[in-house]
mmCIF file of C-alpha atoms and ligand atoms in Angstrom:
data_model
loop_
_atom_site.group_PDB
_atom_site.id
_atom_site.type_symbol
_atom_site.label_atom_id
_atom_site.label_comp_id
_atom_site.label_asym_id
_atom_site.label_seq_id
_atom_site.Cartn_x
_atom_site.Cartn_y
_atom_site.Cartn_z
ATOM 1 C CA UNK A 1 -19.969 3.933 -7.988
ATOM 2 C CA UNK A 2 -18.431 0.837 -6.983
ATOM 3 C CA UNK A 3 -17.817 1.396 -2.870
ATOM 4 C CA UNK A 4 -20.402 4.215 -2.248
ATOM 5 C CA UNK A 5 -19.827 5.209 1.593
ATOM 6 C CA UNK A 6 -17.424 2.582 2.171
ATOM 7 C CA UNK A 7 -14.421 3.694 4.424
ATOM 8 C CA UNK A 8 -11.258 2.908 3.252
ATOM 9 C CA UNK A 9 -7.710 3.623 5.572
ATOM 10 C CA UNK A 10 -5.066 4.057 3.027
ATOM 11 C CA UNK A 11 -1.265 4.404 4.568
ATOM 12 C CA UNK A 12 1.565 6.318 2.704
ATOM 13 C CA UNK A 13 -0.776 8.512 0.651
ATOM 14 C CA UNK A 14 0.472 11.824 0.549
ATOM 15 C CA UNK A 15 1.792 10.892 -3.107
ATOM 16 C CA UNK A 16 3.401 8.419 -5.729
ATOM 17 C CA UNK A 17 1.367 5.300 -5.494
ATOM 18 C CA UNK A 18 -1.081 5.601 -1.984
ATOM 19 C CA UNK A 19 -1.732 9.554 -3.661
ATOM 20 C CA UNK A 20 -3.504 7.639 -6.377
ATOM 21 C CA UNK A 21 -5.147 4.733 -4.522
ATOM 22 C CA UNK A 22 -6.612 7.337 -1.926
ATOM 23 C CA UNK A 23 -8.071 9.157 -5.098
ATOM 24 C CA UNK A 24 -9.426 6.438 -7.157
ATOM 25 C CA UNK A 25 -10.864 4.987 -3.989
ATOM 26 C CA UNK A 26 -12.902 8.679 -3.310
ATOM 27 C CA UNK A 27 -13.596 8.687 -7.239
ATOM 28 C CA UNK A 28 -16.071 5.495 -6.880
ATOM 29 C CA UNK A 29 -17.568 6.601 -3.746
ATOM 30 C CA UNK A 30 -15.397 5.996 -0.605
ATOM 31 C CA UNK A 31 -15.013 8.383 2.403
ATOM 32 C CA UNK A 32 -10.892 8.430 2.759
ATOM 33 C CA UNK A 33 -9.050 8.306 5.884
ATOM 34 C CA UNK A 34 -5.481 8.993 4.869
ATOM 35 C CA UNK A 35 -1.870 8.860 6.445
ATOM 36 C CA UNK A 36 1.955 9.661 6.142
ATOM 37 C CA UNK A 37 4.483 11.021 7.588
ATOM 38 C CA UNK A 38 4.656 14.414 5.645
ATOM 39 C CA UNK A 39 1.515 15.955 6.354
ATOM 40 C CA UNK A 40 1.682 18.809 3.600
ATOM 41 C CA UNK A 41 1.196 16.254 0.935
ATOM 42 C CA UNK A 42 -1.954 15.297 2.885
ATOM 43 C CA UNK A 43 -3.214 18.689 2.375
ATOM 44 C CA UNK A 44 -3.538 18.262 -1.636
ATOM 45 C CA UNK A 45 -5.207 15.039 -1.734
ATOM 46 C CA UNK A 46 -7.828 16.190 1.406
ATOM 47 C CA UNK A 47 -8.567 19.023 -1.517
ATOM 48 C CA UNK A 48 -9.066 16.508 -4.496
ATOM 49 C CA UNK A 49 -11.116 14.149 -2.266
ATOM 50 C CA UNK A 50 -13.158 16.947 -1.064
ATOM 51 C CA UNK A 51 -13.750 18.224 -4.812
ATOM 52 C CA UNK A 52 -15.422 14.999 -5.460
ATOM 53 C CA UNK A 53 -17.934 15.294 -2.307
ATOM 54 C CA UNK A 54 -16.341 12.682 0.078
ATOM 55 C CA UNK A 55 -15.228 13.014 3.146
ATOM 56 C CA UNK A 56 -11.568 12.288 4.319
ATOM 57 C CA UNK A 57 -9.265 12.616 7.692
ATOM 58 C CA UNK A 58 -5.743 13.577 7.652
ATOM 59 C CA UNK A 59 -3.137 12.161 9.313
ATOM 60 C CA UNK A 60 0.792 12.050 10.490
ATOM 61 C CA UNK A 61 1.126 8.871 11.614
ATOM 62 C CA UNK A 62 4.349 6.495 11.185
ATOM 63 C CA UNK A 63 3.304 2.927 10.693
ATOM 64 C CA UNK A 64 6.335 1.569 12.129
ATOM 65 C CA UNK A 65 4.958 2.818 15.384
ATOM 66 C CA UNK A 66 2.416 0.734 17.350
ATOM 67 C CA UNK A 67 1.126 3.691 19.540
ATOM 68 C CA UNK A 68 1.040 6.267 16.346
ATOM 69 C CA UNK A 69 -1.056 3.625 14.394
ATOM 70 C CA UNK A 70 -3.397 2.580 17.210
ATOM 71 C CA UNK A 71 -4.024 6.492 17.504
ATOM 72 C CA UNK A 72 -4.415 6.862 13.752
ATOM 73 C CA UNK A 73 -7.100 3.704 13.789
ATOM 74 C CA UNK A 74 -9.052 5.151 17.013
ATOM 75 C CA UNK A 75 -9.566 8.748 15.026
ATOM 76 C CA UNK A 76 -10.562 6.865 12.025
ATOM 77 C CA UNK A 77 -13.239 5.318 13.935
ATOM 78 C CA UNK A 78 -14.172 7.794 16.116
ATOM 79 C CA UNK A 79 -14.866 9.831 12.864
ATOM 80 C CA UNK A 80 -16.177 7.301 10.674
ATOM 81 C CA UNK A 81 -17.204 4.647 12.807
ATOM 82 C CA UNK A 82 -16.278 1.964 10.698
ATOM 83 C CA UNK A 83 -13.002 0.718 8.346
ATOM 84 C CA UNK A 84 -13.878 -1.342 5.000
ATOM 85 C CA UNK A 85 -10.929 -1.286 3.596
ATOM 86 C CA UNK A 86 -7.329 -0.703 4.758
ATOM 87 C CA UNK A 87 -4.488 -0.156 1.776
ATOM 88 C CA UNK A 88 -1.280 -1.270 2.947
ATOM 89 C CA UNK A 89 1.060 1.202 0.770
ATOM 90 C CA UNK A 90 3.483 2.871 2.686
ATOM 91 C CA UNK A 91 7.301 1.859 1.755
ATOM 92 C CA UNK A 92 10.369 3.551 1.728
ATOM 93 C CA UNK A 93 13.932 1.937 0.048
ATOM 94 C CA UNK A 94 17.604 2.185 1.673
ATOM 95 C CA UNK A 95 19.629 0.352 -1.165
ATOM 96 C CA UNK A 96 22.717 -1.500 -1.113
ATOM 97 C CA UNK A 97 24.702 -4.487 -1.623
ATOM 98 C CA UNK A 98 24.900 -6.763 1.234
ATOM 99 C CA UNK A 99 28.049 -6.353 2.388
ATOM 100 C CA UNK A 100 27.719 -2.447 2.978
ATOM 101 C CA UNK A 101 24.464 -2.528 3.532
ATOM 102 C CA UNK A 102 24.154 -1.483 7.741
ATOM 103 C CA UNK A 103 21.881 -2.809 10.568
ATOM 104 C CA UNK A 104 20.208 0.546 10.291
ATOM 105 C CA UNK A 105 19.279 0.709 6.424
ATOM 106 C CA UNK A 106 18.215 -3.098 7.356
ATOM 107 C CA UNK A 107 15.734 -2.092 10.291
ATOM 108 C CA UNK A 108 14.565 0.821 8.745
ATOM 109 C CA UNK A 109 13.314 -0.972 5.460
ATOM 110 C CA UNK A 110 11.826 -3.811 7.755
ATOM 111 C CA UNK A 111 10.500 -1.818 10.279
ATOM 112 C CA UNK A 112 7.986 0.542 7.982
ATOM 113 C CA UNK A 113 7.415 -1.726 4.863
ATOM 114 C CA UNK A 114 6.226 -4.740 6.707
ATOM 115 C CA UNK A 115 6.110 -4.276 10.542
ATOM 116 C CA UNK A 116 4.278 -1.181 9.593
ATOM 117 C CA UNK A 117 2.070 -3.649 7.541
ATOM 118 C CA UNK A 118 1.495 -5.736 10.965
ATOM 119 C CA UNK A 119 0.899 -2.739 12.736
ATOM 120 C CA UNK A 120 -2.494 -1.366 10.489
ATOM 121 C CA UNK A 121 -3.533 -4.448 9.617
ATOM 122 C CA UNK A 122 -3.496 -6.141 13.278
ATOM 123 C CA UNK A 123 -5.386 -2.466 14.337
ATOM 124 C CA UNK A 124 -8.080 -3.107 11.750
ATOM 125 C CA UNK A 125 -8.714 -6.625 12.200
ATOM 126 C CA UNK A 126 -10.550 -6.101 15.527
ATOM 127 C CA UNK A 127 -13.119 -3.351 14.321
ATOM 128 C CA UNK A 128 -13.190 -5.812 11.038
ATOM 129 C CA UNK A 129 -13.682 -8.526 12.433
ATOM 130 C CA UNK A 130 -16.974 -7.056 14.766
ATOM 131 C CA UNK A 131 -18.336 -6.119 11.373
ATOM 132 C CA UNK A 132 -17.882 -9.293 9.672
ATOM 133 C CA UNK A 133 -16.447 -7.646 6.825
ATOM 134 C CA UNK A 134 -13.448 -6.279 5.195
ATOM 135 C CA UNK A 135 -10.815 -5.790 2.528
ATOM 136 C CA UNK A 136 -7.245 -5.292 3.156
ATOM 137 C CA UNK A 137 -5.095 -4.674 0.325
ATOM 138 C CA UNK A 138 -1.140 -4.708 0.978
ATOM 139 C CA UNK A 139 1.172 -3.334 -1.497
ATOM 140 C CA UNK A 140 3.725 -5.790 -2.231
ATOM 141 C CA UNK A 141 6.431 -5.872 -5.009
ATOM 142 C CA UNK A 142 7.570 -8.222 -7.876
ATOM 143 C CA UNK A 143 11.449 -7.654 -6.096
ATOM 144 C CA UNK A 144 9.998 -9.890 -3.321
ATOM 145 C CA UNK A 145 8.504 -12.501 -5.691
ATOM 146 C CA UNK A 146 12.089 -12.754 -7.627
ATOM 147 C CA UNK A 147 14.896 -10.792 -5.726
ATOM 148 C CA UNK A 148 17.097 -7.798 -6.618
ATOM 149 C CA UNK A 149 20.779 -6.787 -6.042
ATOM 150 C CA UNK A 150 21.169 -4.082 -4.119
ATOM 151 C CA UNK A 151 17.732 -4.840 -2.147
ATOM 152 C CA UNK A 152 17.927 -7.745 -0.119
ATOM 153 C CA UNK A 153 16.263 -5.408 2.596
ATOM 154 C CA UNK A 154 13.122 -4.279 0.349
ATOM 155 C CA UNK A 155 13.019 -7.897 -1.434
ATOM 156 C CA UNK A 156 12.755 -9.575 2.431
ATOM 157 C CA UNK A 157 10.146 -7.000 3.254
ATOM 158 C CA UNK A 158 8.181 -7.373 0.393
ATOM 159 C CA UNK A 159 8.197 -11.241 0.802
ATOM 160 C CA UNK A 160 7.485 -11.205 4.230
ATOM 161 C CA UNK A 161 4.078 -8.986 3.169
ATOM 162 C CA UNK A 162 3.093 -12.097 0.802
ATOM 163 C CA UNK A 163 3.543 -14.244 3.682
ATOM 164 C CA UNK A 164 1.896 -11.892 6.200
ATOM 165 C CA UNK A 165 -0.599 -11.793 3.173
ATOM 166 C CA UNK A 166 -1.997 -15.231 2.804
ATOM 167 C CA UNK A 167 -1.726 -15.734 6.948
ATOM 168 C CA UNK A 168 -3.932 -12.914 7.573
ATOM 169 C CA UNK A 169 -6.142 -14.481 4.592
ATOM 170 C CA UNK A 170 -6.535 -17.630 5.904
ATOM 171 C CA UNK A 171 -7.000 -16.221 9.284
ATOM 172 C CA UNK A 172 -9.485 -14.213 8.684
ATOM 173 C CA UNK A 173 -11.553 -15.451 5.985
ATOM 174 C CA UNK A 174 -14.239 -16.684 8.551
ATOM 175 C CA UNK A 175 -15.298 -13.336 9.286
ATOM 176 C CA UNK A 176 -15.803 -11.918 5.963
ATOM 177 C CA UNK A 177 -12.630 -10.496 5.497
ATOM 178 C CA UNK A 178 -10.779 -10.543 2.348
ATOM 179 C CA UNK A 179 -6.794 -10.040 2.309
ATOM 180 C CA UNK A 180 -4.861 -9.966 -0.744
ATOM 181 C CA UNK A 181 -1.374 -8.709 -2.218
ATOM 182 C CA UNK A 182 -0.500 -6.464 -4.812
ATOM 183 C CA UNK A 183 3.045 -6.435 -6.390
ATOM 184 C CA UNK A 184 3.663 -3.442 -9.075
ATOM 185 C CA UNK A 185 6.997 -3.979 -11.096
ATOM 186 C CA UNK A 186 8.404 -0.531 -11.965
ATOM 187 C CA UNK A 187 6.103 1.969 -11.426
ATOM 188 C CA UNK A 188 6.829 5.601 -11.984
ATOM 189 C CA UNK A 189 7.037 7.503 -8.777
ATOM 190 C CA UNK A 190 9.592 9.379 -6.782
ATOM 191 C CA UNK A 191 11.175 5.837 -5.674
ATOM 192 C CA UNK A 192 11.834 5.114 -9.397
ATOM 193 C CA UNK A 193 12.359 8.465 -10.772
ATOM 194 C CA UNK A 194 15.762 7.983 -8.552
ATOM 195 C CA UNK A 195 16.981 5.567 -10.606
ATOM 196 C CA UNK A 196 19.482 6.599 -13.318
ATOM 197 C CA UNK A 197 18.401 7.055 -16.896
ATOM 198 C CA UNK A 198 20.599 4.275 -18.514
ATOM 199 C CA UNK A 199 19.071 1.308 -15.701
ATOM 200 C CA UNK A 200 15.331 2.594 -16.618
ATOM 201 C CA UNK A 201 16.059 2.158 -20.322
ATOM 202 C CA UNK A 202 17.566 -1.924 -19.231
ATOM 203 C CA UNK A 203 14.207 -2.265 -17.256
ATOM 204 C CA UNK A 204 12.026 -0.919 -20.289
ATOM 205 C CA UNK A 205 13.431 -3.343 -22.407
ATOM 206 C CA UNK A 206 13.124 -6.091 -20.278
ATOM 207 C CA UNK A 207 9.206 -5.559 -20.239
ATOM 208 C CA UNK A 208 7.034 -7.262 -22.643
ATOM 209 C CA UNK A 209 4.947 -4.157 -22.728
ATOM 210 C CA UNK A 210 7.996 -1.817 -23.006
ATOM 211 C CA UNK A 211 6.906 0.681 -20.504
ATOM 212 C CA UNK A 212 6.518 1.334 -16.703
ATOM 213 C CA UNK A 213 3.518 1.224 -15.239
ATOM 214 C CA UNK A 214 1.754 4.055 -14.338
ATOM 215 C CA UNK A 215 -0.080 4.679 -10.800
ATOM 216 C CA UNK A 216 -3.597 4.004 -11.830
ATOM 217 C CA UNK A 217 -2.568 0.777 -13.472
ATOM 218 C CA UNK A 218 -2.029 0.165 -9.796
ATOM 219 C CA UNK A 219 -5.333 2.045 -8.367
ATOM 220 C CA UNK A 220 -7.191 0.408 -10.690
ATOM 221 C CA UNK A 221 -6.881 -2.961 -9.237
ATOM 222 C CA UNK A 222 -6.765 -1.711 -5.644
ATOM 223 C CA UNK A 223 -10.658 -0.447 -6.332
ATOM 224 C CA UNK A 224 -11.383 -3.585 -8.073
ATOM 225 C CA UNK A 225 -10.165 -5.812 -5.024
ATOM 226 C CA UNK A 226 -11.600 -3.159 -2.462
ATOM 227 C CA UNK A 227 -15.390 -3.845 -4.663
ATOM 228 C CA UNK A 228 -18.208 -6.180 -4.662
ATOM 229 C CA UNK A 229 -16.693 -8.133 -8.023
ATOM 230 C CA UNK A 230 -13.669 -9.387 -5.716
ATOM 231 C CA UNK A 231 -15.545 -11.123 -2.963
ATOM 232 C CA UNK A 232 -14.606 -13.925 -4.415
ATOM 233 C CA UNK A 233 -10.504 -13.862 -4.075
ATOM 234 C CA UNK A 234 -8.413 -13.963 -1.452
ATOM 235 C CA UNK A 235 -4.547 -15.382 -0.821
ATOM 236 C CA UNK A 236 -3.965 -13.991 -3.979
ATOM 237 C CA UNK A 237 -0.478 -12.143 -4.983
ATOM 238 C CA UNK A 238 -1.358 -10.172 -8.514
ATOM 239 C CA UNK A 239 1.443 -8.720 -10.294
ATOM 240 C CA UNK A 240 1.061 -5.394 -12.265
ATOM 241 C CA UNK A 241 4.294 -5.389 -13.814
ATOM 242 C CA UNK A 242 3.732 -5.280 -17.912
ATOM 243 C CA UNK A 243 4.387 -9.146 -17.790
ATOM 244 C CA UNK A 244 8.218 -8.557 -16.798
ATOM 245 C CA UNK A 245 7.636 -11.504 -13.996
ATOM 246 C CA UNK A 246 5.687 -14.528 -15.580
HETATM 247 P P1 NAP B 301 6.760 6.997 -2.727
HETATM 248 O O1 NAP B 301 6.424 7.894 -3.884
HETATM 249 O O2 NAP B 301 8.087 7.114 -2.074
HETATM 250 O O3 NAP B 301 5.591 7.141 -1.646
HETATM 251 C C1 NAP B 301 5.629 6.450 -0.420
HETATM 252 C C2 NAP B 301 4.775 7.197 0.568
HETATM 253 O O4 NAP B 301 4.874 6.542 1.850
HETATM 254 C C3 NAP B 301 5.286 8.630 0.768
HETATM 255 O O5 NAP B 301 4.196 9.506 0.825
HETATM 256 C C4 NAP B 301 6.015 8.534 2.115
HETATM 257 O O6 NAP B 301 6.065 9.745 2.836
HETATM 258 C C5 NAP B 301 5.157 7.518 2.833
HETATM 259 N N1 NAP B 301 5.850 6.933 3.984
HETATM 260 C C6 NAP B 301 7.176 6.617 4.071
HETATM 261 N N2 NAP B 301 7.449 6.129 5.294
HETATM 262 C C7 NAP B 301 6.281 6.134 5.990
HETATM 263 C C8 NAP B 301 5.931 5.767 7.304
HETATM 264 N N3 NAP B 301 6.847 5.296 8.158
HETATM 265 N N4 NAP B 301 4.645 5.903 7.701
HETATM 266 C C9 NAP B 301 3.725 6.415 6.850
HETATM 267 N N5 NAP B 301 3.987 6.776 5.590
HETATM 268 C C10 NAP B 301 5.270 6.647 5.164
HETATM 269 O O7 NAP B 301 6.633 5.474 -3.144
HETATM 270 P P2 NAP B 301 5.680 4.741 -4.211
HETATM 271 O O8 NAP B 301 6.500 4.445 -5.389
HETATM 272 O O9 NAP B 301 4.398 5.459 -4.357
HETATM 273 O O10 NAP B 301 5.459 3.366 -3.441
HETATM 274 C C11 NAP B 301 4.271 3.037 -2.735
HETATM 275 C C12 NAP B 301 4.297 1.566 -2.386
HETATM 276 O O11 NAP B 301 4.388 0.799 -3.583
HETATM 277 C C13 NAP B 301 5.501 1.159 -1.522
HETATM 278 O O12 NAP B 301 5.105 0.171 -0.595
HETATM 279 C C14 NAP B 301 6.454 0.575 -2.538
HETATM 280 O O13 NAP B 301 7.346 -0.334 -1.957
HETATM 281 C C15 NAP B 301 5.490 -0.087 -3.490
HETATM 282 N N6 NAP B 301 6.047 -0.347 -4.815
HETATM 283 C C16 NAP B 301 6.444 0.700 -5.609
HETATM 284 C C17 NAP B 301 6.975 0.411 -6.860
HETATM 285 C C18 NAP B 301 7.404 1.500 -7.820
HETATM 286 O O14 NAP B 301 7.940 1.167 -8.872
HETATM 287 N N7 NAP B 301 7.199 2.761 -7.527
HETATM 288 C C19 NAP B 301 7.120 -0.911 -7.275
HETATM 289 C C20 NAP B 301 6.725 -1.933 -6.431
HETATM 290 C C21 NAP B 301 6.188 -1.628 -5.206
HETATM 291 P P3 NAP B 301 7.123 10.910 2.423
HETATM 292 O O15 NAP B 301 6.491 11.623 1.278
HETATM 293 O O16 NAP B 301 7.222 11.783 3.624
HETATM 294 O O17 NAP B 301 8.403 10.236 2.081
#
């Protein structure tokens, strides 16, 4: 087990891609401390973790809110006394062109995807900082690497994590803490199952592997950045896209 009684603070993982980071985490021996908005969700993965003999804490928090957030990182420690690792995953898309697209699909997209980003990982950095070590992880996109019609609000969010990203790196690298960025390309979930079936068939075929990714292609590297093997990178963006950005 890779991060046996580690304590890792994953955001967004009721399901689709934070469902399966908050698993794999549990699966190599972290206690989970997991959040969303929908708190029924919560209630399945607190059953897998708890199948596999770790602990975890369920909670509604909204991490576009500064007060739910502080709340949600005060229980966490109050329970567990310590964060090792915080996941960054929580995201939500409003689509549309730039012209129709209003203030409010604008500040909503901004607001959770990378203010909500601010929000956990400025919460963390104290009790992180005290230990002298840490791992935050923020979920990213390739959108924000190389744009997207219809998403100027996602692809600005998503940017502004790989900025927040190498900040916080450089920031905090002096007390043990590692930050890096993950950014999936199409990745099936919920937020892509939306799309219609004729755009998923243009994306396939403009993959060199010629298929989405699946969640644990994404879990996978969250547990190997989270572990002992990656103490050695940080600042980094890494893609896991099936080559479709190079
Ligand atoms: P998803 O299936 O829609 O899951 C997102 C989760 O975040 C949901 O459980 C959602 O709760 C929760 N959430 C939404 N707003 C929140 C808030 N304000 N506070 C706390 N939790 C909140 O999406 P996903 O595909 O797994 O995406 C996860 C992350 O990966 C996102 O940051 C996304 O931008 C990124 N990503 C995804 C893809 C992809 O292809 N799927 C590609 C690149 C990047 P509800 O269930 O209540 O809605």
């Amino acid at each position: 087990m890779r991060l046996k009684d580690r304590v890792a603070l994953v955001t967004g993982g009721g399901r689709g891609i934070g469902k399966a980071i908050a698993l794999a985490l549990a699966k190599e021996g972290a206690d989970i401390v997991a959040c969303d908005i929908n708190l029924e969700n919560l209630k399945e993965v607190a059953a897998e973790v708890e199948k596999m003999g770790r602990k975890i804490l369920i909670l509604k928090a909204d991490v576009s809110k500064v007060s739910e957030v502080e709340e949600m990182v005060k229980k966490a420690l109050d329970k567990f006394t310590k964060i090792d690792i915080l996941v960054n995953n929580a995201g939500i898309t409003r689509d549309n062109l730039i012209v129709r697209m209003s203030e409010e699909e604008w500040d909503q997209v901004l607001d959770i995807n990378l203010k909500g980003a601010f929000n956990c990982l400025k919460a963390v950095a104290r009790p992180m900082m005290k230990q002298r070590s840490g791992r935050i992880i923020n979920i990213a996109s390739v959108v924000g690497m190389m744009g997207n019609p219809g998403q100027a609000n996602y692809a600005a969010s998503k940017a502004g994590i790989i900025g927040l990203t190498k900040s916080a790196a450089k920031e905090l690298a002096s007390r043990g803490i590692n930050v890096n960025a993950i950014a999936p390309g199409f990745i099936k979930t919920a937020m892509t199952e939306a799309l219609d079936d004729e755009i998923k068939e243009r994306l396939t075929s403009q993959i060199p592997l010629k298929r989405l990714g699946e969640v644990k292609d994404v879990a996978n590297l969250v547990v190997f950045l989270a572990s002992n093997d990656a103490s050695y990178i940080t600042g980094e963006v890494i893609k896991v896209d099936g080559g479709m950005l190079m």
